[in-house]
Amino acid sequence: MYEGIVQELIDELARLPGVGPKSAQRIAFHIVQTRNFDVTRLAGVLMEVRERIRFCEICGNISEREQCVVCRDPRRDPTIICVVEEPKDVAAIERTREFQGRYHVLGGAISPIEGIGPDDLNIRSLLHRLESGDISEIIVATDPNLEGDATASYLSRLLRSVGVSVSRLASGLPVGGDLEYADEVTLGRAFAGRQAMGDRRSIPTRPAVGGWASAPPPEEPTPPPPDDAPADPA
């Protein structure tokens, strides 16, 4: 539509996830038309990100050091690991301030259509972390869609013989959605109401954001009256 370098800029911006052609065009014209826009600084930050950002040697989260800020924090509970698909999911969960354990980033989800299998994910390092025997619970926080469900089921079967409790976030999350788009309250409630995988038992937790806890147990059914009880008047 546009000639030369302007169209090249629009095309490059449109390659970013979540940026469509119209959004790319708006960003491109903002850069072109705003005289005080610091293009040099933006370019410099982009270059620094590529040069300085690495993946945490323990959990796979993004970091500027060998270990990410969560793995370096001695206040985090090392006995609970939350397994997520991408680093952006770590950021989404951290915003809830509900989870105080540590993370493990798979780097994706099982997707036969895209040719992604278990060997393509960061699963071996998760098993290596479990060898210490210090971990008591794995919380599977994959996206509530087909790929996330397949990944969660695979992990549940794989970890069943390891001797750790495996749970998944409660269904307060929208089916078919992405974890990063859930608001803090929804994510907090999902943590509080997570269920052990393989049965329907809720994992007991402290009250979550807004005082919401896991669903209360169903009421006991009323027993039928004895045979010799007087009938109700018509």
PDB file of C-alpha atoms in Angstrom:
ATOM      1  CA  MET A   1       0.000   0.000   0.000  1.00  0.00           C
ATOM      2  CA  TYR A   2       2.844   2.357   0.847  1.00  0.00           C
ATOM      3  CA  GLU A   3       6.148   2.499  -0.939  1.00  0.00           C
ATOM      4  CA  GLY A   4       9.667   1.937   0.227  1.00  0.00           C
ATOM      5  CA  ILE A   5      10.832   1.987   3.814  1.00  0.00           C
ATOM      6  CA  VAL A   6       7.438   2.901   5.316  1.00  0.00           C
ATOM      7  CA  GLN A   7       5.851  -0.294   4.006  1.00  0.00           C
ATOM      8  CA  GLU A   8       8.874  -2.272   5.199  1.00  0.00           C
ATOM      9  CA  LEU A   9       8.381  -0.849   8.701  1.00  0.00           C
ATOM     10  CA  ILE A  10       4.669  -1.753   8.653  1.00  0.00           C
ATOM     11  CA  ASP A  11       5.459  -5.269   7.451  1.00  0.00           C
ATOM     12  CA  GLU A  12       8.049  -5.826  10.191  1.00  0.00           C
ATOM     13  CA  LEU A  13       5.722  -4.536  12.920  1.00  0.00           C
ATOM     14  CA  ALA A  14       2.902  -6.748  11.639  1.00  0.00           C
ATOM     15  CA  ARG A  15       5.113  -9.794  12.224  1.00  0.00           C
ATOM     16  CA  LEU A  16       4.914  -9.217  15.983  1.00  0.00           C
ATOM     17  CA  PRO A  17       2.356 -11.388  17.837  1.00  0.00           C
ATOM     18  CA  GLY A  18      -0.906  -9.585  18.506  1.00  0.00           C
ATOM     19  CA  VAL A  19      -0.132  -6.794  16.032  1.00  0.00           C
ATOM     20  CA  GLY A  20      -2.388  -6.802  12.987  1.00  0.00           C
ATOM     21  CA  PRO A  21      -1.943  -4.756   9.797  1.00  0.00           C
ATOM     22  CA  LYS A  22      -3.963  -1.790  11.100  1.00  0.00           C
ATOM     23  CA  SER A  23      -2.134  -1.703  14.426  1.00  0.00           C
ATOM     24  CA  ALA A  24       1.195  -1.973  12.615  1.00  0.00           C
ATOM     25  CA  GLN A  25       0.209   0.950  10.406  1.00  0.00           C
ATOM     26  CA  ARG A  26      -0.742   3.106  13.413  1.00  0.00           C
ATOM     27  CA  ILE A  27       2.545   2.352  15.177  1.00  0.00           C
ATOM     28  CA  ALA A  28       4.546   3.031  12.024  1.00  0.00           C
ATOM     29  CA  PHE A  29       2.916   6.407  11.426  1.00  0.00           C
ATOM     30  CA  HIS A  30       3.333   7.330  15.089  1.00  0.00           C
ATOM     31  CA  ILE A  31       7.061   6.717  14.728  1.00  0.00           C
ATOM     32  CA  VAL A  32       7.234   8.648  11.461  1.00  0.00           C
ATOM     33  CA  GLN A  33       5.090  11.622  12.488  1.00  0.00           C
ATOM     34  CA  THR A  34       6.209  12.125  16.113  1.00  0.00           C
ATOM     35  CA  ARG A  35       9.332  14.246  15.896  1.00  0.00           C
ATOM     36  CA  ASN A  36      10.415  13.683  19.490  1.00  0.00           C
ATOM     37  CA  PHE A  37      10.089   9.904  19.261  1.00  0.00           C
ATOM     38  CA  ASP A  38      13.481   8.477  20.259  1.00  0.00           C
ATOM     39  CA  VAL A  39      14.049   5.883  17.566  1.00  0.00           C
ATOM     40  CA  THR A  40      17.680   5.466  18.561  1.00  0.00           C
ATOM     41  CA  ARG A  41      16.742   4.547  22.127  1.00  0.00           C
ATOM     42  CA  LEU A  42      14.124   2.049  20.941  1.00  0.00           C
ATOM     43  CA  ALA A  43      16.622   0.421  18.600  1.00  0.00           C
ATOM     44  CA  GLY A  44      19.213   0.328  21.376  1.00  0.00           C
ATOM     45  CA  VAL A  45      16.843  -1.352  23.837  1.00  0.00           C
ATOM     46  CA  LEU A  46      15.877  -3.954  21.238  1.00  0.00           C
ATOM     47  CA  MET A  47      19.542  -4.753  20.633  1.00  0.00           C
ATOM     48  CA  GLU A  48      20.263  -4.982  24.367  1.00  0.00           C
ATOM     49  CA  VAL A  49      17.360  -7.366  24.881  1.00  0.00           C
ATOM     50  CA  ARG A  50      18.756  -9.715  22.250  1.00  0.00           C
ATOM     51  CA  GLU A  51      22.247  -9.540  23.718  1.00  0.00           C
ATOM     52  CA  ARG A  52      21.538  -9.622  27.473  1.00  0.00           C
ATOM     53  CA  ILE A  53      18.419 -11.724  27.997  1.00  0.00           C
ATOM     54  CA  ARG A  54      18.923 -15.437  28.580  1.00  0.00           C
ATOM     55  CA  PHE A  55      16.903 -18.291  30.017  1.00  0.00           C
ATOM     56  CA  CYS A  56      17.180 -19.251  33.678  1.00  0.00           C
ATOM     57  CA  GLU A  57      19.323 -22.355  34.080  1.00  0.00           C
ATOM     58  CA  ILE A  58      16.888 -23.752  36.666  1.00  0.00           C
ATOM     59  CA  CYS A  59      13.349 -22.982  35.512  1.00  0.00           C
ATOM     60  CA  GLY A  60      13.659 -21.648  31.951  1.00  0.00           C
ATOM     61  CA  ASN A  61      12.214 -18.206  32.714  1.00  0.00           C
ATOM     62  CA  ILE A  62      13.790 -15.167  31.068  1.00  0.00           C
ATOM     63  CA  SER A  63      16.537 -13.486  33.051  1.00  0.00           C
ATOM     64  CA  GLU A  64      19.571 -11.242  32.756  1.00  0.00           C
ATOM     65  CA  ARG A  65      21.515 -13.613  35.031  1.00  0.00           C
ATOM     66  CA  GLU A  66      22.083 -17.344  35.123  1.00  0.00           C
ATOM     67  CA  GLN A  67      19.148 -17.650  37.542  1.00  0.00           C
ATOM     68  CA  CYS A  68      15.931 -15.626  37.348  1.00  0.00           C
ATOM     69  CA  VAL A  69      14.654 -13.361  40.114  1.00  0.00           C
ATOM     70  CA  VAL A  70      12.214 -16.013  41.400  1.00  0.00           C
ATOM     71  CA  CYS A  71      14.794 -18.795  41.636  1.00  0.00           C
ATOM     72  CA  ARG A  72      17.191 -16.410  43.422  1.00  0.00           C
ATOM     73  CA  ASP A  73      14.589 -15.386  46.011  1.00  0.00           C
ATOM     74  CA  PRO A  74      15.111 -17.372  49.259  1.00  0.00           C
ATOM     75  CA  ARG A  75      11.605 -16.419  50.420  1.00  0.00           C
ATOM     76  CA  ARG A  76       9.931 -18.522  47.737  1.00  0.00           C
ATOM     77  CA  ASP A  77       8.690 -21.985  48.704  1.00  0.00           C
ATOM     78  CA  PRO A  78      10.981 -24.510  46.957  1.00  0.00           C
ATOM     79  CA  THR A  79       8.613 -27.435  47.604  1.00  0.00           C
ATOM     80  CA  ILE A  80       5.923 -26.243  45.148  1.00  0.00           C
ATOM     81  CA  ILE A  81       6.534 -25.789  41.423  1.00  0.00           C
ATOM     82  CA  CYS A  82       4.069 -24.178  39.035  1.00  0.00           C
ATOM     83  CA  VAL A  83       4.532 -25.462  35.484  1.00  0.00           C
ATOM     84  CA  VAL A  84       3.652 -22.946  32.751  1.00  0.00           C
ATOM     85  CA  GLU A  85       3.997 -22.853  28.988  1.00  0.00           C
ATOM     86  CA  GLU A  86       5.778 -19.538  28.434  1.00  0.00           C
ATOM     87  CA  PRO A  87       7.649 -16.844  30.429  1.00  0.00           C
ATOM     88  CA  LYS A  88       4.710 -14.479  29.870  1.00  0.00           C
ATOM     89  CA  ASP A  89       2.598 -16.832  31.992  1.00  0.00           C
ATOM     90  CA  VAL A  90       5.014 -16.370  34.890  1.00  0.00           C
ATOM     91  CA  ALA A  91       4.456 -12.616  34.674  1.00  0.00           C
ATOM     92  CA  ALA A  92       0.666 -13.101  34.641  1.00  0.00           C
ATOM     93  CA  ILE A  93       0.719 -15.298  37.746  1.00  0.00           C
ATOM     94  CA  GLU A  94       3.143 -13.027  39.583  1.00  0.00           C
ATOM     95  CA  ARG A  95       0.686 -10.145  39.193  1.00  0.00           C
ATOM     96  CA  THR A  96      -1.822 -12.053  41.340  1.00  0.00           C
ATOM     97  CA  ARG A  97       0.604 -12.242  44.300  1.00  0.00           C
ATOM     98  CA  GLU A  98      -1.179 -15.485  45.162  1.00  0.00           C
ATOM     99  CA  PHE A  99       1.539 -18.006  44.352  1.00  0.00           C
ATOM    100  CA  GLN A 100       4.619 -18.109  46.570  1.00  0.00           C
ATOM    101  CA  GLY A 101       6.371 -21.157  45.127  1.00  0.00           C
ATOM    102  CA  ARG A 102       8.672 -21.428  42.148  1.00  0.00           C
ATOM    103  CA  TYR A 103       8.145 -21.993  38.429  1.00  0.00           C
ATOM    104  CA  HIS A 104       9.105 -24.237  35.567  1.00  0.00           C
ATOM    105  CA  VAL A 105       8.693 -22.969  31.996  1.00  0.00           C
ATOM    106  CA  LEU A 106       8.078 -25.643  29.359  1.00  0.00           C
ATOM    107  CA  GLY A 107       8.696 -23.392  26.386  1.00  0.00           C
ATOM    108  CA  GLY A 108       5.431 -24.335  24.696  1.00  0.00           C
ATOM    109  CA  ALA A 109       2.747 -27.028  24.714  1.00  0.00           C
ATOM    110  CA  ILE A 110       2.240 -30.397  23.067  1.00  0.00           C
ATOM    111  CA  SER A 111       0.724 -29.833  19.622  1.00  0.00           C
ATOM    112  CA  PRO A 112       0.738 -32.699  17.091  1.00  0.00           C
ATOM    113  CA  ILE A 113      -0.615 -30.347  14.418  1.00  0.00           C
ATOM    114  CA  GLU A 114       2.464 -28.129  14.765  1.00  0.00           C
ATOM    115  CA  GLY A 115       4.779 -31.089  15.222  1.00  0.00           C
ATOM    116  CA  ILE A 116       5.576 -30.290  18.869  1.00  0.00           C
ATOM    117  CA  GLY A 117       5.981 -33.330  21.086  1.00  0.00           C
ATOM    118  CA  PRO A 118       7.114 -33.884  24.689  1.00  0.00           C
ATOM    119  CA  ASP A 119      10.768 -34.107  23.626  1.00  0.00           C
ATOM    120  CA  ASP A 120      10.554 -30.572  22.241  1.00  0.00           C
ATOM    121  CA  LEU A 121       9.573 -29.135  25.629  1.00  0.00           C
ATOM    122  CA  ASN A 122      11.558 -28.391  28.764  1.00  0.00           C
ATOM    123  CA  ILE A 123      10.379 -31.565  30.548  1.00  0.00           C
ATOM    124  CA  ARG A 124      13.638 -33.410  31.198  1.00  0.00           C
ATOM    125  CA  SER A 125      14.913 -30.573  33.364  1.00  0.00           C
ATOM    126  CA  LEU A 126      11.645 -30.729  35.354  1.00  0.00           C
ATOM    127  CA  LEU A 127      12.260 -34.402  36.084  1.00  0.00           C
ATOM    128  CA  HIS A 128      15.816 -33.529  37.066  1.00  0.00           C
ATOM    129  CA  ARG A 129      14.500 -30.991  39.586  1.00  0.00           C
ATOM    130  CA  LEU A 130      12.283 -33.664  41.107  1.00  0.00           C
ATOM    131  CA  GLU A 131      15.256 -35.931  41.782  1.00  0.00           C
ATOM    132  CA  SER A 132      16.159 -33.901  44.872  1.00  0.00           C
ATOM    133  CA  GLY A 133      13.036 -35.194  46.644  1.00  0.00           C
ATOM    134  CA  ASP A 134      12.306 -31.751  48.092  1.00  0.00           C
ATOM    135  CA  ILE A 135       9.296 -31.020  45.862  1.00  0.00           C
ATOM    136  CA  SER A 136       5.889 -32.012  47.227  1.00  0.00           C
ATOM    137  CA  GLU A 137       3.467 -30.510  44.679  1.00  0.00           C
ATOM    138  CA  ILE A 138       3.405 -29.690  40.988  1.00  0.00           C
ATOM    139  CA  ILE A 139       0.765 -27.177  39.857  1.00  0.00           C
ATOM    140  CA  VAL A 140       0.078 -27.486  36.133  1.00  0.00           C
ATOM    141  CA  ALA A 141      -0.873 -24.038  34.823  1.00  0.00           C
ATOM    142  CA  THR A 142      -1.069 -24.699  31.101  1.00  0.00           C
ATOM    143  CA  ASP A 143      -3.556 -22.787  28.961  1.00  0.00           C
ATOM    144  CA  PRO A 144      -7.158 -24.125  29.099  1.00  0.00           C
ATOM    145  CA  ASN A 145      -7.233 -25.202  25.449  1.00  0.00           C
ATOM    146  CA  LEU A 146      -6.600 -28.416  23.501  1.00  0.00           C
ATOM    147  CA  GLU A 147      -2.819 -28.080  23.560  1.00  0.00           C
ATOM    148  CA  GLY A 148      -2.773 -27.141  27.238  1.00  0.00           C
ATOM    149  CA  ASP A 149      -5.068 -30.045  28.122  1.00  0.00           C
ATOM    150  CA  ALA A 150      -2.872 -32.497  26.211  1.00  0.00           C
ATOM    151  CA  THR A 151       0.227 -31.202  27.976  1.00  0.00           C
ATOM    152  CA  ALA A 152      -1.427 -31.366  31.398  1.00  0.00           C
ATOM    153  CA  SER A 153      -2.602 -34.943  30.811  1.00  0.00           C
ATOM    154  CA  TYR A 154       0.858 -36.003  29.681  1.00  0.00           C
ATOM    155  CA  LEU A 155       2.514 -34.452  32.740  1.00  0.00           C
ATOM    156  CA  SER A 156      -0.053 -36.047  35.042  1.00  0.00           C
ATOM    157  CA  ARG A 157       0.700 -39.516  33.666  1.00  0.00           C
ATOM    158  CA  LEU A 158       4.441 -38.896  33.691  1.00  0.00           C
ATOM    159  CA  LEU A 159       4.593 -37.607  37.253  1.00  0.00           C
ATOM    160  CA  ARG A 160       2.125 -40.088  38.748  1.00  0.00           C
ATOM    161  CA  SER A 161       4.907 -42.502  39.736  1.00  0.00           C
ATOM    162  CA  VAL A 162       7.259 -39.850  41.093  1.00  0.00           C
ATOM    163  CA  GLY A 163       5.407 -39.452  44.380  1.00  0.00           C
ATOM    164  CA  VAL A 164       4.429 -35.790  44.151  1.00  0.00           C
ATOM    165  CA  SER A 165       0.956 -34.270  44.224  1.00  0.00           C
ATOM    166  CA  VAL A 166      -0.079 -33.025  40.772  1.00  0.00           C
ATOM    167  CA  SER A 167      -2.866 -30.448  40.522  1.00  0.00           C
ATOM    168  CA  ARG A 168      -4.201 -28.125  37.861  1.00  0.00           C
ATOM    169  CA  LEU A 169      -5.666 -24.655  38.098  1.00  0.00           C
ATOM    170  CA  ALA A 170      -9.423 -24.552  38.679  1.00  0.00           C
ATOM    171  CA  SER A 171     -11.842 -23.979  35.827  1.00  0.00           C
ATOM    172  CA  GLY A 172     -12.347 -20.319  36.647  1.00  0.00           C
ATOM    173  CA  LEU A 173     -10.118 -19.742  33.645  1.00  0.00           C
ATOM    174  CA  PRO A 174     -11.939 -19.353  30.312  1.00  0.00           C
ATOM    175  CA  VAL A 175     -11.825 -22.503  28.201  1.00  0.00           C
ATOM    176  CA  GLY A 176      -9.871 -21.942  25.009  1.00  0.00           C
ATOM    177  CA  GLY A 177      -8.195 -18.810  26.346  1.00  0.00           C
ATOM    178  CA  ASP A 178      -4.623 -17.871  27.174  1.00  0.00           C
ATOM    179  CA  LEU A 179      -3.329 -17.604  30.719  1.00  0.00           C
ATOM    180  CA  GLU A 180      -1.706 -14.209  30.172  1.00  0.00           C
ATOM    181  CA  TYR A 181      -5.065 -12.549  29.397  1.00  0.00           C
ATOM    182  CA  ALA A 182      -6.731 -13.636  32.645  1.00  0.00           C
ATOM    183  CA  ASP A 183      -7.139 -10.909  35.261  1.00  0.00           C
ATOM    184  CA  GLU A 184      -5.477 -11.125  38.672  1.00  0.00           C
ATOM    185  CA  VAL A 185      -8.645 -12.074  40.583  1.00  0.00           C
ATOM    186  CA  THR A 186      -9.521 -14.909  38.184  1.00  0.00           C
ATOM    187  CA  LEU A 187      -6.003 -16.315  38.355  1.00  0.00           C
ATOM    188  CA  GLY A 188      -5.967 -16.023  42.136  1.00  0.00           C
ATOM    189  CA  ARG A 189      -9.232 -17.930  42.414  1.00  0.00           C
ATOM    190  CA  ALA A 190      -7.953 -20.568  40.006  1.00  0.00           C
ATOM    191  CA  PHE A 191      -4.976 -21.178  42.287  1.00  0.00           C
ATOM    192  CA  ALA A 192      -7.166 -21.412  45.377  1.00  0.00           C
ATOM    193  CA  GLY A 193      -9.551 -23.878  43.717  1.00  0.00           C
ATOM    194  CA  ARG A 194      -7.025 -26.037  41.894  1.00  0.00           C
ATOM    195  CA  GLN A 195      -7.840 -29.750  41.813  1.00  0.00           C
ATOM    196  CA  ALA A 196      -5.677 -32.830  42.088  1.00  0.00           C
ATOM    197  CA  MET A 197      -5.295 -34.371  38.648  1.00  0.00           C
ATOM    198  CA  GLY A 198      -6.835 -37.805  38.356  1.00  0.00           C
ATOM    199  CA  ASP A 199      -9.736 -37.088  40.741  1.00  0.00           C
ATOM    200  CA  ARG A 200     -12.062 -34.255  41.686  1.00  0.00           C
ATOM    201  CA  ARG A 201     -10.596 -33.377  45.088  1.00  0.00           C
ATOM    202  CA  SER A 202      -9.759 -29.733  45.662  1.00  0.00           C
ATOM    203  CA  ILE A 203      -6.364 -28.935  47.096  1.00  0.00           C
ATOM    204  CA  PRO A 204      -6.797 -27.155  50.471  1.00  0.00           C
ATOM    205  CA  THR A 205      -5.285 -23.688  50.315  1.00  0.00           C
ATOM    206  CA  ARG A 206      -5.400 -20.435  52.168  1.00  0.00           C
ATOM    207  CA  PRO A 207      -8.042 -17.875  51.071  1.00  0.00           C
ATOM    208  CA  ALA A 208      -7.193 -16.290  47.760  1.00  0.00           C
ATOM    209  CA  VAL A 209      -7.611 -12.808  46.357  1.00  0.00           C
ATOM    210  CA  GLY A 210     -10.829 -11.234  47.616  1.00  0.00           C
ATOM    211  CA  GLY A 211     -11.224 -13.876  50.337  1.00  0.00           C
ATOM    212  CA  TRP A 212     -12.404 -16.507  47.849  1.00  0.00           C
ATOM    213  CA  ALA A 213     -11.401 -20.065  48.636  1.00  0.00           C
ATOM    214  CA  SER A 214     -12.057 -23.394  47.007  1.00  0.00           C
ATOM    215  CA  ALA A 215     -15.673 -24.396  46.588  1.00  0.00           C
ATOM    216  CA  PRO A 216     -17.383 -25.629  49.816  1.00  0.00           C
ATOM    217  CA  PRO A 217     -18.257 -29.327  50.071  1.00  0.00           C
ATOM    218  CA  PRO A 218     -21.755 -30.277  48.935  1.00  0.00           C
ATOM    219  CA  GLU A 219     -24.432 -30.541  51.597  1.00  0.00           C
ATOM    220  CA  GLU A 220     -25.265 -34.000  52.906  1.00  0.00           C
ATOM    221  CA  PRO A 221     -28.540 -35.323  51.417  1.00  0.00           C
ATOM    222  CA  THR A 222     -31.512 -35.483  53.778  1.00  0.00           C
ATOM    223  CA  PRO A 223     -32.175 -39.136  54.768  1.00  0.00           C
ATOM    224  CA  PRO A 224     -35.620 -40.553  53.865  1.00  0.00           C
ATOM    225  CA  PRO A 225     -38.184 -40.839  56.714  1.00  0.00           C
ATOM    226  CA  PRO A 226     -38.597 -44.250  58.382  1.00  0.00           C
ATOM    227  CA  ASP A 227     -41.399 -46.521  57.219  1.00  0.00           C
ATOM    228  CA  ASP A 228     -43.420 -46.044  60.415  1.00  0.00           C
ATOM    229  CA  ALA A 229     -43.308 -42.243  60.250  1.00  0.00           C
ATOM    230  CA  PRO A 230     -46.750 -40.564  59.970  1.00  0.00           C
ATOM    231  CA  ALA A 231     -47.614 -39.399  56.490  1.00  0.00           C
ATOM    232  CA  ASP A 232     -47.893 -35.697  55.771  1.00  0.00           C
ATOM    233  CA  PRO A 233     -51.509 -34.474  55.700  1.00  0.00           C
ATOM    234  CA  ALA A 234     -52.850 -33.893  52.214  1.00  0.00           C
TER     235      ALA A 234
END
